[in-house]
N, CA and C of each residue as an Amber inpcrd file, in Angstrom:
protein
   318
 -21.8800000  79.0540000  24.7690000 -20.7290000  78.1900000  24.6900000
 -21.1520000  76.7240000  24.7020000 -22.0930000  76.3690000  25.5660000
 -22.5500000  74.9800000  25.6450000 -23.2430000  74.5920000  24.3330000
 -23.9860000  75.5050000  23.7250000 -24.6720000  75.2320000  22.4700000
 -23.6610000  74.8470000  21.3860000 -22.5640000  75.5830000  21.2760000
 -21.5590000  75.3090000  20.2500000 -20.8120000  74.0100000  20.5380000
 -20.5420000  73.7080000  21.7850000 -19.8610000  72.4790000  22.1680000
 -20.7390000  71.2680000  21.8420000 -22.0280000  71.3650000  22.1010000
 -22.9580000  70.2890000  21.7800000 -22.9980000  70.0550000  20.2690000
 -23.0310000  71.1110000  19.4980000 -23.0370000  70.9920000  18.0430000
 -21.7630000  70.3100000  17.5630000 -20.6250000  70.6440000  18.1140000
 -19.3460000  70.0500000  17.7390000 -19.3250000  68.5590000  18.0750000
 -19.8080000  68.1770000  19.2200000 -19.8420000  66.7670000  19.6210000
 -20.7540000  65.9660000  18.6960000 -21.8910000  66.5210000  18.3360000
 -22.8050000  65.8400000  17.4290000 -22.1560000  65.6540000  16.0620000
 -21.4930000  66.6610000  15.5470000 -20.8380000  66.5630000  14.2460000
 -19.7140000  65.5350000  14.2600000 -18.9700000  65.4450000  15.3330000
 -17.8610000  64.5100000  15.4120000 -18.3090000  63.0710000  15.6060000
 -19.5170000  62.8600000  16.0700000 -19.9550000  61.5070000  16.3600000
 -20.4550000  60.7510000  15.1230000 -20.6840000  61.4340000  14.0100000
 -21.1380000  60.7620000  12.7920000 -19.9340000  60.4510000  11.9020000
 -19.7790000  59.1870000  11.5090000 -18.6480000  58.8450000  10.6490000
 -18.8260000  59.4160000   9.2440000 -17.7210000  59.7460000   8.6340000
 -17.7430000  60.2390000   7.2640000 -17.8140000  59.0240000   6.3470000
 -18.7810000  58.9960000   5.4350000 -18.9580000  57.8720000   4.5310000
 -18.0100000  58.0040000   3.3390000 -17.3300000  56.9140000   3.0180000
 -16.4540000  56.9000000   1.8560000 -17.2940000  56.7710000   0.5870000
 -16.8120000  57.3690000  -0.4770000 -17.4830000  57.2620000  -1.7620000
 -17.2400000  55.8740000  -2.3430000 -18.1540000  55.4420000  -3.2090000
 -17.9510000  54.1890000  -3.9140000 -16.7730000  54.3250000  -4.8640000
 -16.0860000  53.2250000  -5.0940000 -14.9780000  53.2300000  -6.0380000
 -15.5290000  53.2570000  -7.4560000 -14.9810000  54.1200000  -8.2740000
 -15.3630000  54.2110000  -9.6840000 -14.1140000  53.9390000 -10.5090000
 -14.2800000  53.1100000 -11.5460000 -13.1350000  52.7010000 -12.3450000
 -13.4130000  52.9510000 -13.8180000 -12.5000000  53.6280000 -14.4700000
 -12.5270000  53.7800000 -15.9180000 -11.3010000  53.0700000 -16.4670000
 -11.5030000  52.2460000 -17.4950000 -10.4030000  51.4790000 -18.0770000
 -10.1740000  51.9050000 -19.5180000  -8.9040000  52.0530000 -19.8560000
  -8.4820000  52.3170000 -21.2250000  -7.5890000  51.1540000 -21.6230000
  -7.8940000  50.5010000 -22.7400000  -7.0680000  49.3770000 -23.1740000
  -6.7380000  49.5270000 -24.6400000  -5.6510000  48.9060000 -25.0340000
  -5.2530000  48.9950000 -26.4270000  -4.0120000  48.1770000 -26.6940000
  -3.4650000  48.4170000 -27.8520000  -2.2720000  47.7210000 -28.2980000
  -1.3490000  48.7750000 -28.8840000  -0.0910000  48.7420000 -28.4900000
   0.8280000  49.8080000 -28.8790000   1.4800000  49.6140000 -30.2390000
   1.3950000  48.4100000 -30.8170000   2.0610000  48.1740000 -32.1030000
   1.3920000  47.0320000 -32.8480000   2.0240000  46.6000000 -33.9420000
   1.5330000  45.4760000 -34.7270000   1.9080000  44.1420000 -34.0980000
   2.7640000  44.1730000 -33.1050000   3.2190000  42.9420000 -32.4600000
   2.1330000  42.3730000 -31.5530000   2.2350000  41.0760000 -31.2730000
   1.2960000  40.4730000 -30.3340000   1.8970000  40.5230000 -28.9290000
   1.0610000  40.3450000 -27.9300000   1.4540000  40.3370000 -26.5230000
   2.0910000  41.6510000 -26.0770000   1.6190000  42.7420000 -26.6270000
   2.0820000  44.0430000 -26.1310000   0.9000000  44.9710000 -25.8510000
  -0.2250000  44.3640000 -25.4570000  -1.4020000  45.1410000 -25.1060000
  -1.2530000  45.7940000 -23.7380000  -2.1210000  46.7260000 -23.4520000
  -2.0810000  47.4040000 -22.1550000  -3.4940000  47.6770000 -21.6590000
  -3.6090000  47.8250000 -20.3400000  -4.8240000  48.3120000 -19.6890000
  -4.3850000  49.3510000 -18.6770000  -4.9810000  50.5290000 -18.7530000
  -4.6910000  51.6090000 -17.8050000  -5.9900000  51.9490000 -17.0810000
  -5.9430000  51.9650000 -15.7620000  -7.1220000  52.2640000 -14.9610000
  -7.0280000  53.6470000 -14.3460000  -8.1640000  54.2960000 -14.2450000
  -8.2680000  55.5450000 -13.4880000  -9.3320000  55.2870000 -12.4290000
  -8.9090000  55.3160000 -11.1650000  -9.8020000  55.0140000 -10.0490000
 -10.1060000  56.3080000  -9.2990000 -11.3670000  56.4810000  -8.9420000
 -11.7580000  57.6230000  -8.1180000 -12.7210000  57.1370000  -7.0450000
 -12.9490000  57.9920000  -6.0590000 -13.8140000  57.6180000  -4.9500000
 -13.0390000  56.8170000  -3.9200000 -13.7150000  56.3810000  -2.8900000
 -13.0420000  55.6330000  -1.8420000 -11.9750000  56.4770000  -1.1680000
 -11.0110000  55.8000000  -0.5450000  -9.9280000  56.4810000   0.1620000
  -8.5940000  55.9600000  -0.3540000  -7.8510000  56.7730000  -1.1110000
  -6.5310000  56.3360000  -1.5800000  -5.5900000  56.0990000  -0.4000000
  -4.5330000  55.3440000  -0.5550000  -4.0750000  54.7110000  -1.7910000
  -4.8440000  53.4250000  -2.0770000  -4.7930000  53.0040000  -3.3470000
  -5.4730000  51.8050000  -3.7990000  -4.4530000  50.6910000  -4.0300000
  -4.8990000  49.4520000  -3.8490000  -4.0880000  48.3070000  -4.2630000
  -4.8570000  47.5860000  -5.3660000  -4.0960000  46.9230000  -6.2290000
  -4.6680000  46.2750000  -7.4070000  -4.2000000  44.8320000  -7.4420000
  -5.1230000  43.9100000  -7.5890000  -4.7630000  42.5050000  -7.7570000
  -5.2330000  42.0890000  -9.1430000  -4.2870000  42.0060000 -10.0600000
  -4.5750000  41.6910000 -11.4540000  -4.6150000  40.1960000 -11.6760000
  -5.4440000  39.7490000 -12.6480000  -5.4230000  38.3400000 -13.0360000
  -4.1170000  38.0250000 -13.7610000  -3.4530000  39.0390000 -14.3180000
  -2.1250000  38.8900000 -14.8910000  -1.1290000  38.9580000 -13.7380000
  -0.5240000  37.8450000 -13.4090000   0.3390000  37.7500000 -12.2180000
   1.6300000  38.5550000 -12.3320000   1.9620000  39.0620000 -13.5210000
   3.1970000  39.8300000 -13.7010000   3.0360000  41.3030000 -13.3530000
   1.8370000  41.7210000 -13.0080000   1.5720000  43.1270000 -12.7130000
   1.6160000  43.3810000 -11.2110000   2.3010000  44.4260000 -10.8170000
   2.4880000  44.7950000  -9.4100000   1.1770000  45.1650000  -8.7250000
   1.1060000  44.9260000  -7.4150000  -0.0750000  45.2940000  -6.6210000
  -0.2650000  46.8060000  -6.5350000   0.7870000  47.5700000  -6.7710000
   0.7070000  49.0300000  -6.6950000   0.3710000  49.6600000  -8.0340000
   0.3330000  48.8730000  -9.0910000   0.2070000  49.4270000 -10.4300000
  -1.2480000  49.5000000 -10.8980000  -1.6340000  50.6780000 -11.3670000
  -2.9690000  50.8460000 -11.9460000  -2.9540000  50.5380000 -13.4410000
  -1.8090000  50.1180000 -13.9570000  -1.6720000  49.7800000 -15.3690000
  -1.0080000  48.4200000 -15.5210000  -1.4330000  47.6830000 -16.5390000
  -0.8290000  46.3930000 -16.8570000  -0.3420000  46.4490000 -18.3050000
   0.8390000  45.9050000 -18.5550000   1.4520000  45.9540000 -19.8870000
   1.8530000  44.5580000 -20.3450000   2.1830000  44.4510000 -21.6300000
   2.6020000  43.1920000 -22.2510000   1.5130000  42.1260000 -22.1340000
   0.2840000  42.5430000 -22.3560000  -0.8640000  41.6390000 -22.2380000
  -1.1920000  41.0120000 -23.5900000  -1.7930000  39.8390000 -23.5360000
  -2.1920000  39.1240000 -24.7430000  -3.5340000  39.6380000 -25.2490000
  -3.5790000  39.9630000 -26.5200000  -4.7920000  40.4840000 -27.1330000
  -5.8830000  39.4140000 -27.1440000  -7.1180000  39.8230000 -26.8950000
  -8.2480000  38.9080000 -26.9280000  -8.4680000  38.1360000 -25.6390000
  -7.5900000  38.2850000 -24.6730000  -7.7110000  37.5900000 -23.3980000
  -8.4530000  38.4830000 -22.4040000  -9.4750000  37.9710000 -21.7360000
 -10.1460000  38.7910000 -20.7130000  -9.3030000  38.8640000 -19.4380000
  -9.2140000  40.0410000 -18.8590000  -8.4640000  40.2560000 -17.6260000
  -9.3970000  40.7770000 -16.5430000  -9.0210000  40.5230000 -15.2970000
  -9.7670000  41.0270000 -14.1480000  -8.8030000  41.7670000 -13.2350000
  -9.3420000  42.7170000 -12.5010000  -8.5550000  43.4050000 -11.4870000
  -9.4650000  43.6740000 -10.2830000  -8.9610000  43.3320000  -9.1080000
  -9.6500000  43.5860000  -7.8410000  -8.9860000  44.8120000  -7.2260000
  -9.7560000  45.8610000  -7.0060000  -9.2170000  47.1220000  -6.4990000
  -9.7190000  47.3230000  -5.0790000  -8.7890000  47.6300000  -4.1710000
  -9.1220000  47.8480000  -2.7610000  -8.5810000  49.2020000  -2.3360000
  -9.4050000  49.9930000  -1.6370000  -8.8970000  51.2570000  -1.1160000
  -8.3310000  51.0450000   0.2800000  -7.7870000  52.0980000   0.8780000
  -7.1120000  51.9730000   2.1740000  -8.0560000  51.6480000   3.3280000
  -9.3610000  51.8090000   3.1330000 -10.3520000  51.4860000   4.1700000
 -10.9590000  50.0970000   3.9720000 -10.4990000  49.3720000   2.9390000
 -10.9860000  48.0190000   2.7010000 -12.1640000  47.9160000   1.7550000
 -12.5880000  49.0210000   1.1610000 -13.6730000  48.9780000   0.1830000
 -13.1290000  48.3500000  -1.0970000 -13.9050000  47.4160000  -1.6690000
 -13.4260000  46.6060000  -2.7880000 -14.3640000  46.7140000  -3.9820000
 -13.7880000  46.7030000  -5.1710000 -14.5720000  46.5790000  -6.3920000
 -13.8160000  45.6580000  -7.3500000 -14.5560000  44.8780000  -8.1260000
 -13.9700000  43.9620000  -9.0980000 -14.3370000  44.4450000 -10.4850000
 -13.3330000  44.6110000 -11.3060000 -13.5550000  44.9770000 -12.7140000
 -13.1240000  43.7820000 -13.5450000 -14.0360000  43.1980000 -14.2990000
 -13.7040000  41.9880000 -15.0420000 -14.0210000  42.1360000 -16.5170000
 -13.5300000  41.1740000 -17.2820000 -13.7340000  41.1110000 -18.7280000
 -13.1940000  42.3390000 -19.4400000 -12.0610000  42.8380000 -18.9780000
 -11.3870000  43.9120000 -19.6920000 -10.5310000  43.2290000 -20.7530000
 -10.8280000  43.4630000 -22.0070000 -10.0950000  42.8000000 -23.0870000
  -9.2140000  43.7970000 -23.8210000  -8.0520000  43.3260000 -24.2200000
  -7.1560000  44.1060000 -25.0540000  -7.4790000  43.7370000 -26.4930000
  -7.7420000  44.7300000 -27.3090000  -8.1450000  44.5000000 -28.6890000
  -6.9290000  44.6120000 -29.6070000  -6.9020000  43.7460000 -30.6240000
  -5.8320000  43.8310000 -31.6160000  -6.0030000  45.1150000 -32.4210000
  -4.8990000  45.6520000 -32.9200000  -5.0180000  46.8490000 -33.7660000
  -5.8540000  46.5490000 -35.0090000  -6.5730000  47.5230000 -35.4890000
  -7.4590000  47.3490000 -36.6360000  -6.6950000  46.8720000 -37.8730000
  -5.4860000  47.4020000 -38.0990000  -4.7310000  47.0010000 -39.2870000
  -4.3090000  45.5380000 -39.2100000  -4.1330000  44.9940000 -38.0020000
  -3.7730000  43.5890000 -37.8630000  -4.9910000  42.7010000 -38.1360000
  -6.1620000  43.1160000 -37.6860000  -7.3860000  42.3640000 -37.9430000
  -7.6960000  42.3090000 -39.4280000  -7.4750000  43.4130000 -40.1310000
  -7.7060000  43.4560000 -41.5620000  -6.7940000  42.4490000 -42.2730000
  -5.5480000  42.3720000 -41.8450000  -4.5950000  41.4630000 -42.4700000
  -5.0200000  40.0070000 -42.2360000  -5.6100000  39.7020000 -41.0940000
  -6.0320000  38.3430000 -40.7880000  -7.2440000  37.9280000 -41.6240000
  -8.0390000  38.8690000 -42.0500000  -9.2770000  38.5610000 -42.7750000
  -9.0290000  38.1870000 -44.2220000  -7.8940000  38.5230000 -44.7860000
  -7.6430000  38.2350000 -46.2080000  -6.9020000  36.9660000 -46.4210000
């Protein structure tokens, strides 16, 4: 009994390490119009829930996606998990649709 109790105390005394935050970003433009770009993030690791501080001030702190963004503008997002672990994702650009770029070249 003492052997098992000692093992339990030893296991409980080591903190569980949180995983590093990993971020995948998908960006694009939904139409031929300007200022309708988007960035969608998928965050893993760390301890949810996450908060997001976007360089675009119109995007909510709870939102992993930003919409109505200007094409060609670099955006940043600071992501924090519930334990305070932070990662910065920068230079996420929304690209103009290919058909719009072709029209600009002629």
